[in-house]
mmCIF file of C-alpha atoms in Angstrom:
data_model
loop_
_atom_site.group_PDB
_atom_site.id
_atom_site.type_symbol
_atom_site.label_atom_id
_atom_site.label_comp_id
_atom_site.label_asym_id
_atom_site.label_seq_id
_atom_site.Cartn_x
_atom_site.Cartn_y
_atom_site.Cartn_z
ATOM 1 C CA MET Y 1 128.715 45.103 133.713
ATOM 2 C CA THR Y 2 129.431 48.744 134.525
ATOM 3 C CA LYS Y 3 132.331 49.198 136.924
ATOM 4 C CA THR Y 4 132.710 52.346 138.997
ATOM 5 C CA PHE Y 5 134.994 53.241 141.880
ATOM 6 C CA ASP Y 6 134.751 55.907 144.557
ATOM 7 C CA HIS Y 7 138.162 57.522 145.062
ATOM 8 C CA GLY Y 8 136.853 59.748 147.863
ATOM 9 C CA GLY Y 9 136.614 63.482 148.105
ATOM 10 C CA GLY Y 10 133.972 63.786 145.384
ATOM 11 C CA VAL Y 11 135.958 61.876 142.733
ATOM 12 C CA ARG Y 12 134.718 58.659 141.103
ATOM 13 C CA SER Y 13 135.750 56.717 138.021
ATOM 14 C CA VAL Y 14 133.888 54.735 135.373
ATOM 15 C CA GLN Y 15 135.548 52.001 133.309
ATOM 16 C CA VAL Y 16 134.493 52.798 129.732
ATOM 17 C CA PRO Y 17 135.409 49.969 127.335
ATOM 18 C CA ILE Y 18 137.662 50.411 124.292
ATOM 19 C CA PRO Y 19 136.456 48.047 121.532
ATOM 20 C CA ASP Y 20 138.967 45.405 120.421
ATOM 21 C CA ASN Y 21 141.878 46.898 122.320
ATOM 22 C CA PRO Y 22 144.177 45.157 124.825
ATOM 23 C CA LEU Y 23 144.013 48.196 127.122
ATOM 24 C CA GLY Y 24 140.425 47.149 127.827
ATOM 25 C CA HIS Y 25 139.005 50.429 129.048
ATOM 26 C CA THR Y 26 139.536 54.112 129.745
ATOM 27 C CA LEU Y 27 139.029 55.374 133.273
ATOM 28 C CA VAL Y 28 136.691 58.347 132.973
ATOM 29 C CA TYR Y 29 136.815 60.422 136.148
ATOM 30 C CA VAL Y 30 133.691 62.108 137.490
ATOM 31 C CA VAL Y 31 134.573 65.131 139.652
ATOM 32 C CA ASP Y 32 131.832 66.740 141.726
ATOM 33 C CA THR Y 33 131.682 70.540 141.531
ATOM 34 C CA GLY Y 34 129.299 73.262 142.660
ATOM 35 C CA ARG Y 35 127.781 73.378 139.161
ATOM 36 C CA GLY Y 36 127.516 69.637 138.464
ATOM 37 C CA PRO Y 37 129.979 66.892 137.536
ATOM 38 C CA VAL Y 38 133.027 67.562 135.397
ATOM 39 C CA LEU Y 39 134.470 64.631 133.456
ATOM 40 C CA VAL Y 40 138.162 64.040 132.943
ATOM 41 C CA ASP Y 41 138.151 62.320 129.507
ATOM 42 C CA THR Y 42 135.110 60.548 128.056
ATOM 43 C CA GLY Y 43 136.096 57.265 126.412
ATOM 44 C CA TRP Y 44 135.834 55.804 122.917
ATOM 45 C CA ASP Y 45 133.062 56.876 120.540
ATOM 46 C CA ASP Y 46 131.143 53.615 120.335
ATOM 47 C CA PRO Y 47 127.481 52.891 121.160
ATOM 48 C CA ALA Y 48 128.394 50.253 123.738
ATOM 49 C CA SER Y 49 130.942 52.576 125.346
ATOM 50 C CA TRP Y 50 128.351 55.351 125.510
ATOM 51 C CA ASP Y 51 125.874 53.025 127.198
ATOM 52 C CA VAL Y 52 128.489 52.098 129.814
ATOM 53 C CA LEU Y 53 129.345 55.752 130.448
ATOM 54 C CA VAL Y 54 125.666 56.634 130.899
ATOM 55 C CA ALA Y 55 125.141 53.704 133.264
ATOM 56 C CA GLY Y 56 128.304 54.616 135.150
ATOM 57 C CA LEU Y 57 127.190 58.204 135.628
ATOM 58 C CA ALA Y 58 123.866 56.918 136.973
ATOM 59 C CA ALA Y 59 125.751 54.660 139.388
ATOM 60 C CA CYS Y 60 127.659 57.748 140.524
ATOM 61 C CA GLY Y 61 124.369 59.452 141.326
ATOM 62 C CA THR Y 62 124.241 61.757 138.308
ATOM 63 C CA GLY Y 63 123.527 61.625 134.578
ATOM 64 C CA ALA Y 64 124.886 62.670 131.203
ATOM 65 C CA SER Y 65 122.471 65.611 131.094
ATOM 66 C CA GLU Y 66 123.925 66.964 134.352
ATOM 67 C CA VAL Y 67 127.552 67.205 133.193
ATOM 68 C CA TYR Y 68 128.923 70.747 133.550
ATOM 69 C CA GLY Y 69 132.192 70.331 131.668
ATOM 70 C CA VAL Y 70 134.674 67.918 130.086
ATOM 71 C CA VAL Y 71 138.443 68.240 130.422
ATOM 72 C CA VAL Y 72 140.265 66.166 127.805
ATOM 73 C CA THR Y 73 143.812 65.126 128.700
ATOM 74 C CA HIS Y 74 144.686 64.610 125.015
ATOM 75 C CA HIS Y 75 143.098 64.171 121.615
ATOM 76 C CA HIS Y 76 143.316 60.380 121.202
ATOM 77 C CA PRO Y 77 139.927 58.734 120.522
ATOM 78 C CA ASP Y 78 139.849 56.644 123.699
ATOM 79 C CA HIS Y 79 139.926 59.925 125.640
ATOM 80 C CA HIS Y 80 138.188 62.494 123.444
ATOM 81 C CA GLY Y 81 135.836 60.180 121.544
ATOM 82 C CA LEU Y 82 132.577 60.681 123.436
ATOM 83 C CA SER Y 83 133.023 64.392 124.142
ATOM 84 C CA ALA Y 84 130.547 65.406 121.447
ATOM 85 C CA ARG Y 85 127.844 63.088 122.770
ATOM 86 C CA VAL Y 86 128.326 64.372 126.307
ATOM 87 C CA ARG Y 87 128.079 67.957 125.051
ATOM 88 C CA GLU Y 88 124.944 67.143 123.033
ATOM 89 C CA ALA Y 89 123.322 65.563 126.088
ATOM 90 C CA SER Y 90 124.196 68.315 128.549
ATOM 91 C CA GLY Y 91 125.460 71.475 126.869
ATOM 92 C CA ALA Y 92 128.758 70.960 128.706
ATOM 93 C CA TRP Y 93 131.882 72.831 127.671
ATOM 94 C CA VAL Y 94 134.781 70.756 126.315
ATOM 95 C CA ALA Y 95 138.330 71.892 127.092
ATOM 96 C CA MET Y 96 141.649 70.779 125.592
ATOM 97 C CA HIS Y 97 145.176 72.173 125.269
ATOM 98 C CA GLU Y 98 145.560 74.320 122.163
ATOM 99 C CA ALA Y 99 148.277 72.087 120.653
ATOM 100 C CA ASP Y 100 145.926 69.096 120.595
ATOM 101 C CA ALA Y 101 142.903 71.226 119.681
ATOM 102 C CA ALA Y 102 144.872 72.283 116.584
ATOM 103 C CA ILE Y 103 145.307 68.595 115.692
ATOM 104 C CA VAL Y 104 141.559 68.064 116.044
ATOM 105 C CA ARG Y 105 140.868 71.013 113.746
ATOM 106 C CA ARG Y 106 143.357 69.817 111.127
ATOM 107 C CA ALA Y 107 141.992 66.269 111.287
ATOM 108 C CA ARG Y 108 138.500 67.559 110.563
ATOM 109 C CA GLU Y 109 139.682 69.784 107.711
ATOM 110 C CA THR Y 110 142.136 67.426 105.972
ATOM 111 C CA ARG Y 111 140.789 65.071 103.305
ATOM 112 C CA PRO Y 112 141.212 61.366 104.149
ATOM 113 C CA GLU Y 113 143.224 60.737 100.975
ATOM 114 C CA ARG Y 114 145.733 63.366 102.161
ATOM 115 C CA TRP Y 115 146.261 61.381 105.351
ATOM 116 C CA TYR Y 116 146.727 58.101 103.461
ATOM 117 C CA ALA Y 117 149.258 59.713 101.128
ATOM 118 C CA TYR Y 118 151.076 61.300 104.060
ATOM 119 C CA MET Y 119 151.315 58.015 105.972
ATOM 120 C CA ALA Y 120 152.502 56.164 102.870
ATOM 121 C CA ASP Y 121 155.216 58.753 102.196
ATOM 122 C CA LYS Y 122 156.337 58.715 105.841
ATOM 123 C CA LEU Y 123 156.665 54.931 105.851
ATOM 124 C CA ALA Y 124 158.554 54.970 102.554
ATOM 125 C CA ALA Y 125 160.992 57.524 103.986
ATOM 126 C CA ALA Y 126 161.450 55.262 107.029
ATOM 127 C CA GLY Y 127 162.443 52.353 104.796
ATOM 128 C CA ALA Y 128 159.247 50.303 104.971
ATOM 129 C CA PRO Y 129 158.942 47.618 102.266
ATOM 130 C CA GLU Y 130 156.563 48.329 99.409
ATOM 131 C CA GLU Y 131 154.261 45.446 100.379
ATOM 132 C CA HIS Y 132 153.619 47.212 103.703
ATOM 133 C CA ILE Y 133 152.949 50.579 102.066
ATOM 134 C CA ALA Y 134 150.745 49.233 99.258
ATOM 135 C CA PRO Y 135 147.479 49.070 101.301
ATOM 136 C CA LEU Y 136 147.825 52.766 102.152
ATOM 137 C CA ARG Y 137 148.374 53.714 98.521
ATOM 138 C CA ALA Y 138 145.318 51.654 97.550
ATOM 139 C CA ALA Y 139 143.234 53.365 100.258
ATOM 140 C CA ARG Y 140 143.786 56.902 98.961
ATOM 141 C CA GLY Y 141 140.386 56.952 97.279
ATOM 142 C CA ARG Y 142 138.476 56.204 100.469
ATOM 143 C CA ARG Y 143 136.259 58.976 101.736
ATOM 144 C CA THR Y 144 136.441 58.139 105.420
ATOM 145 C CA LEU Y 145 139.159 57.473 107.944
ATOM 146 C CA PRO Y 146 138.444 56.497 111.565
ATOM 147 C CA GLY Y 147 138.989 59.226 114.121
ATOM 148 C CA LEU Y 148 138.935 62.167 111.721
ATOM 149 C CA SER Y 149 135.665 63.754 112.882
ATOM 150 C CA PRO Y 150 136.225 64.354 116.602
ATOM 151 C CA ALA Y 151 134.401 67.065 118.521
ATOM 152 C CA LEU Y 152 135.867 70.544 118.339
ATOM 153 C CA PRO Y 153 136.704 71.726 121.872
ATOM 154 C CA ASP Y 154 135.243 75.100 122.814
ATOM 155 C CA ARG Y 155 137.649 76.015 125.623
ATOM 156 C CA ASP Y 156 141.442 75.997 125.972
ATOM 157 C CA VAL Y 157 143.247 74.278 128.801
ATOM 158 C CA VAL Y 158 145.896 76.853 129.733
ATOM 159 C CA PRO Y 159 148.988 75.436 131.509
ATOM 160 C CA GLY Y 160 149.399 76.719 135.035
ATOM 161 C CA GLU Y 161 145.855 78.017 135.320
ATOM 162 C CA LEU Y 162 142.989 76.675 137.414
ATOM 163 C CA LEU Y 163 140.129 75.168 135.421
ATOM 164 C CA ASP Y 164 136.485 76.173 135.749
ATOM 165 C CA LEU Y 165 135.486 73.721 138.481
ATOM 166 C CA PRO Y 166 133.439 75.692 141.026
ATOM 167 C CA GLY Y 167 134.441 74.739 144.549
ATOM 168 C CA ARG Y 168 137.519 72.760 143.411
ATOM 169 C CA ARG Y 169 141.170 73.550 142.692
ATOM 170 C CA LEU Y 170 142.199 71.739 139.515
ATOM 171 C CA ARG Y 171 145.314 73.117 137.840
ATOM 172 C CA ALA Y 172 146.527 72.248 134.338
ATOM 173 C CA VAL Y 173 150.064 70.898 133.902
ATOM 174 C CA TRP Y 174 151.333 70.733 130.316
ATOM 175 C CA THR Y 175 153.023 67.368 129.723
ATOM 176 C CA PRO Y 176 153.840 66.993 125.999
ATOM 177 C CA GLY Y 177 155.346 63.759 124.706
ATOM 178 C CA HIS Y 178 152.546 61.255 124.163
ATOM 179 C CA THR Y 179 150.877 64.060 122.193
ATOM 180 C CA PRO Y 180 152.027 67.688 121.815
ATOM 181 C CA GLY Y 181 149.125 68.976 123.912
ATOM 182 C CA HIS Y 182 148.830 66.284 126.567
ATOM 183 C CA VAL Y 183 147.945 67.702 129.979
ATOM 184 C CA CYS Y 184 147.886 66.298 133.481
ATOM 185 C CA LEU Y 185 145.511 67.858 135.989
ATOM 186 C CA HIS Y 186 146.648 68.549 139.545
ATOM 187 C CA LEU Y 187 143.854 68.477 142.115
ATOM 188 C CA GLU Y 188 145.342 70.816 144.705
ATOM 189 C CA GLU Y 189 143.306 69.558 147.648
ATOM 190 C CA ASP Y 190 144.163 67.407 150.658
ATOM 191 C CA HIS Y 191 144.000 63.714 149.904
ATOM 192 C CA PRO Y 192 140.732 62.301 151.331
ATOM 193 C CA ALA Y 193 142.659 59.494 153.071
ATOM 194 C CA ARG Y 194 145.360 61.930 154.239
ATOM 195 C CA LEU Y 195 148.101 60.240 152.220
ATOM 196 C CA ALA Y 196 151.377 62.126 152.284
ATOM 197 C CA GLY Y 197 151.967 64.332 149.276
ATOM 198 C CA ARG Y 198 150.471 67.247 147.383
ATOM 199 C CA GLY Y 199 146.933 66.405 146.323
ATOM 200 C CA ARG Y 200 146.101 64.084 143.447
ATOM 201 C CA LEU Y 201 147.107 64.003 139.786
ATOM 202 C CA PHE Y 202 144.866 62.996 136.873
ATOM 203 C CA SER Y 203 147.676 61.774 134.641
ATOM 204 C CA GLY Y 204 145.937 60.712 131.415
ATOM 205 C CA ASP Y 205 148.399 58.503 129.519
ATOM 206 C CA HIS Y 206 151.477 60.400 130.699
ATOM 207 C CA LEU Y 207 152.059 58.381 133.855
ATOM 208 C CA LEU Y 208 150.659 54.839 134.097
ATOM 209 C CA PRO Y 209 151.448 52.279 136.809
ATOM 210 C CA GLU Y 210 152.672 49.414 134.603
ATOM 211 C CA ILE Y 211 152.618 50.625 130.996
ATOM 212 C CA THR Y 212 155.119 52.809 129.176
ATOM 213 C CA PRO Y 213 153.026 55.111 126.963
ATOM 214 C CA HIS Y 214 153.674 55.232 123.244
ATOM 215 C CA ILE Y 215 156.033 58.057 122.298
ATOM 216 C CA GLY Y 216 156.029 58.431 118.532
ATOM 217 C CA LEU Y 217 156.299 61.357 116.161
ATOM 218 C CA TYR Y 218 153.783 64.178 116.220
ATOM 219 C CA GLU Y 219 151.887 63.643 112.970
ATOM 220 C CA ASP Y 220 150.791 66.564 110.794
ATOM 221 C CA PRO Y 221 150.671 66.392 106.976
ATOM 222 C CA ASP Y 222 151.153 70.150 106.675
ATOM 223 C CA ASP Y 223 153.896 70.774 109.245
ATOM 224 C CA ALA Y 224 157.504 69.793 108.550
ATOM 225 C CA THR Y 225 158.835 71.014 111.924
ATOM 226 C CA VAL Y 226 161.403 68.575 113.328
ATOM 227 C CA THR Y 227 160.104 67.886 116.824
ATOM 228 C CA ASP Y 228 161.597 65.855 119.682
ATOM 229 C CA PRO Y 229 158.639 64.046 121.301
ATOM 230 C CA LEU Y 230 160.791 61.779 123.459
ATOM 231 C CA GLY Y 231 162.745 64.771 124.758
ATOM 232 C CA ASP Y 232 159.434 66.495 125.475
ATOM 233 C CA TYR Y 233 158.202 63.424 127.338
ATOM 234 C CA LEU Y 234 161.310 63.025 129.478
ATOM 235 C CA ASP Y 235 161.214 66.713 130.448
ATOM 236 C CA SER Y 236 157.501 66.394 131.266
ATOM 237 C CA LEU Y 237 158.144 63.347 133.436
ATOM 238 C CA GLU Y 238 160.590 65.267 135.578
ATOM 239 C CA ARG Y 239 158.121 68.148 135.907
ATOM 240 C CA VAL Y 240 155.399 65.790 137.150
ATOM 241 C CA GLY Y 241 157.774 64.060 139.545
ATOM 242 C CA ARG Y 242 158.514 67.396 141.209
ATOM 243 C CA LEU Y 243 154.799 67.851 141.950
ATOM 244 C CA THR Y 244 154.976 64.886 144.383
ATOM 245 C CA PRO Y 245 151.219 64.142 144.382
ATOM 246 C CA ALA Y 246 149.932 61.815 147.080
ATOM 247 C CA GLU Y 247 148.187 59.691 144.461
ATOM 248 C CA VAL Y 248 148.086 59.362 140.685
ATOM 249 C CA LEU Y 249 144.749 58.772 138.956
ATOM 250 C CA PRO Y 250 145.674 57.509 135.469
ATOM 251 C CA ALA Y 251 143.440 56.947 132.442
ATOM 252 C CA HIS Y 252 144.223 53.222 132.326
ATOM 253 C CA GLN Y 253 144.831 50.424 134.843
ATOM 254 C CA TYR Y 254 144.527 51.722 138.430
ATOM 255 C CA ALA Y 255 145.363 54.530 140.855
ATOM 256 C CA PHE Y 256 148.768 54.417 142.542
ATOM 257 C CA PRO Y 257 151.018 56.395 144.945
ATOM 258 C CA ASP Y 258 154.689 57.408 144.609
ATOM 259 C CA ALA Y 259 154.705 59.367 141.370
ATOM 260 C CA PRO Y 260 158.426 60.244 141.762
ATOM 261 C CA GLY Y 261 159.277 56.540 142.009
ATOM 262 C CA ARG Y 262 157.345 55.725 138.843
ATOM 263 C CA VAL Y 263 158.952 58.686 137.083
ATOM 264 C CA ARG Y 264 162.412 57.338 137.944
ATOM 265 C CA GLN Y 265 161.448 53.934 136.531
ATOM 266 C CA LEU Y 266 160.306 55.466 133.250
ATOM 267 C CA LEU Y 267 163.375 57.694 132.930
ATOM 268 C CA ASP Y 268 165.619 54.656 133.513
ATOM 269 C CA HIS Y 269 163.595 52.608 131.005
ATOM 270 C CA HIS Y 270 164.046 55.130 128.227
ATOM 271 C CA GLU Y 271 167.754 55.621 128.937
ATOM 272 C CA GLN Y 272 168.259 51.858 128.796
ATOM 273 C CA ARG Y 273 166.282 51.713 125.569
ATOM 274 C CA LEU Y 274 168.346 54.488 124.016
ATOM 275 C CA ALA Y 275 171.535 52.652 125.011
ATOM 276 C CA GLY Y 276 170.167 49.459 123.462
ATOM 277 C CA LEU Y 277 169.385 51.253 120.223
ATOM 278 C CA LEU Y 278 172.911 52.677 120.090
ATOM 279 C CA ALA Y 279 174.222 49.118 120.249
ATOM 280 C CA LEU Y 280 172.006 48.192 117.290
ATOM 281 C CA LEU Y 281 173.206 51.265 115.409
ATOM 282 C CA ARG Y 282 176.779 50.019 115.218
ATOM 283 C CA GLU Y 283 175.675 49.294 111.658
ATOM 284 C CA PRO Y 284 173.581 51.749 109.627
ATOM 285 C CA LEU Y 285 169.846 51.074 109.947
ATOM 286 C CA THR Y 286 166.722 52.757 108.614
ATOM 287 C CA PRO Y 287 163.939 53.448 111.126
ATOM 288 C CA TRP Y 288 162.041 50.422 109.780
ATOM 289 C CA GLN Y 289 165.083 48.158 110.214
ATOM 290 C CA LEU Y 290 165.610 49.506 113.701
ATOM 291 C CA ALA Y 291 161.988 48.837 114.627
ATOM 292 C CA GLU Y 292 162.342 45.262 113.357
ATOM 293 C CA ARG Y 293 165.254 44.721 115.747
ATOM 294 C CA MET Y 294 163.885 46.529 118.822
ATOM 295 C CA GLU Y 295 162.388 44.633 121.740
ATOM 296 C CA TRP Y 296 158.575 44.731 121.801
ATOM 297 C CA ASN Y 297 155.998 42.806 123.788
ATOM 298 C CA ARG Y 298 155.921 40.185 121.026
ATOM 299 C CA PRO Y 299 158.121 39.124 118.083
ATOM 300 C CA TRP Y 300 158.060 41.446 115.074
ATOM 301 C CA ALA Y 301 156.466 38.728 112.938
ATOM 302 C CA ASP Y 302 153.491 38.671 115.327
ATOM 303 C CA ILE Y 303 152.942 42.447 115.440
ATOM 304 C CA PRO Y 304 149.844 43.386 113.405
ATOM 305 C CA TYR Y 305 149.907 45.877 110.551
ATOM 306 C CA GLY Y 306 148.696 48.982 112.379
ATOM 307 C CA SER Y 307 150.921 48.322 115.374
ATOM 308 C CA ARG Y 308 153.966 48.125 113.101
ATOM 309 C CA ASN Y 309 153.263 51.676 111.977
ATOM 310 C CA ILE Y 310 153.163 52.742 115.624
ATOM 311 C CA ALA Y 311 156.394 50.855 116.322
ATOM 312 C CA VAL Y 312 158.213 52.597 113.468
ATOM 313 C CA SER Y 313 157.029 55.972 114.751
ATOM 314 C CA GLU Y 314 158.392 55.096 118.194
ATOM 315 C CA ALA Y 315 161.718 54.044 116.679
ATOM 316 C CA GLU Y 316 161.878 57.401 114.886
ATOM 317 C CA SER Y 317 161.192 59.354 118.065
ATOM 318 C CA HIS Y 318 164.093 57.586 119.771
ATOM 319 C CA LEU Y 319 166.326 58.211 116.761
ATOM 320 C CA ARG Y 320 165.512 61.921 116.880
ATOM 321 C CA ARG Y 321 166.460 62.009 120.538
ATOM 322 C CA LEU Y 322 169.790 60.295 119.846
ATOM 323 C CA VAL Y 323 170.536 62.676 116.981
ATOM 324 C CA LYS Y 324 169.702 65.707 119.140
ATOM 325 C CA GLN Y 325 172.030 64.370 121.856
ATOM 326 C CA GLY Y 326 174.816 63.894 119.320
ATOM 327 C CA ARG Y 327 174.883 60.128 119.914
ATOM 328 C CA ALA Y 328 173.734 59.136 116.402
ATOM 329 C CA GLU Y 329 173.617 60.729 112.964
ATOM 330 C CA PRO Y 330 172.131 60.117 109.526
ATOM 331 C CA LEU Y 331 174.432 58.379 107.067
ATOM 332 C CA ALA Y 332 175.264 60.794 104.267
ATOM 333 C CA GLY Y 333 173.892 59.724 100.896
ATOM 334 C CA SER Y 334 171.692 56.908 102.225
ATOM 335 C CA GLU Y 335 168.238 56.541 100.650
ATOM 336 C CA PRO Y 336 166.013 55.898 102.511
ATOM 337 C CA VAL Y 337 167.958 57.559 105.288
ATOM 338 C CA ALA Y 338 169.860 55.202 107.573
ATOM 339 C CA TYR Y 339 171.305 56.154 110.954
ATOM 340 C CA VAL Y 340 174.480 55.091 112.715
ATOM 341 C CA ALA Y 341 175.887 55.553 116.208
ATOM 342 C CA VAL Y 342 178.515 58.262 116.622
#
């Protein structure tokens, strides 16, 4: 059954399902403008998800052919997946921050076997056992890889600038961390229920009411730049907290007030996690060994294959933050590289 919600002030949301994913759905926001609806994100590229989006737009009093534009908060497939179908149905423009648009371009241009080799090499460098890496090495001959043919955006989301929403004031806020080009979108209009604060914030995956978003490494087979995604995310959190929106409209779960309060919770969570990792790093550990010992929402033995790769990436992002802060360092001569608290 299609679920929609009227948030007031010409903003509605549609719950678009994500196949076989515990998140359940992406909240696609439908924003009325003087030229037709603009969507914030689109949902996963799946026939059933498309059918739900179409039905949801009809329930909102519009249709896929009427969409004027799509603003994508970030390149992940549960947000960007259906952008091409929306554009085909309506001729809508699709906008994304340049840093994530570059990832989309590279994903389309890079051969699948290059990605498999890259992931295998990254896991080997992190200390993953050979039995975990072997499926990736065996997959190098495959010609397809899910998520590598997303729609190319045709407009840039420029931080600090208002987007092309006739009759509305929607300003882009660059919030890297979850991805390098993640953006939140600040609707600079009075809250329809007159809640205290400065408008409303479409927060994508940056700020969620109960979930801590995944902060891993920024992946690019052809870029060896040493980034600090967790540092980016923490800085972005503080920037969003200073906006003090009356209400946050996230891409998952539900809308909520008190963005500064949620920001404080997330900042405290990551500081506690970093402190916990320092305690583990009293002995030298590779990123894989650290991930095995970190606290997750289930025991390591129960974490499925793909999720272990995500967990190792998250462990590495925290290690990079500790190294940048001077609280941990790589152990000279270790292979694969192990890290130890300073």
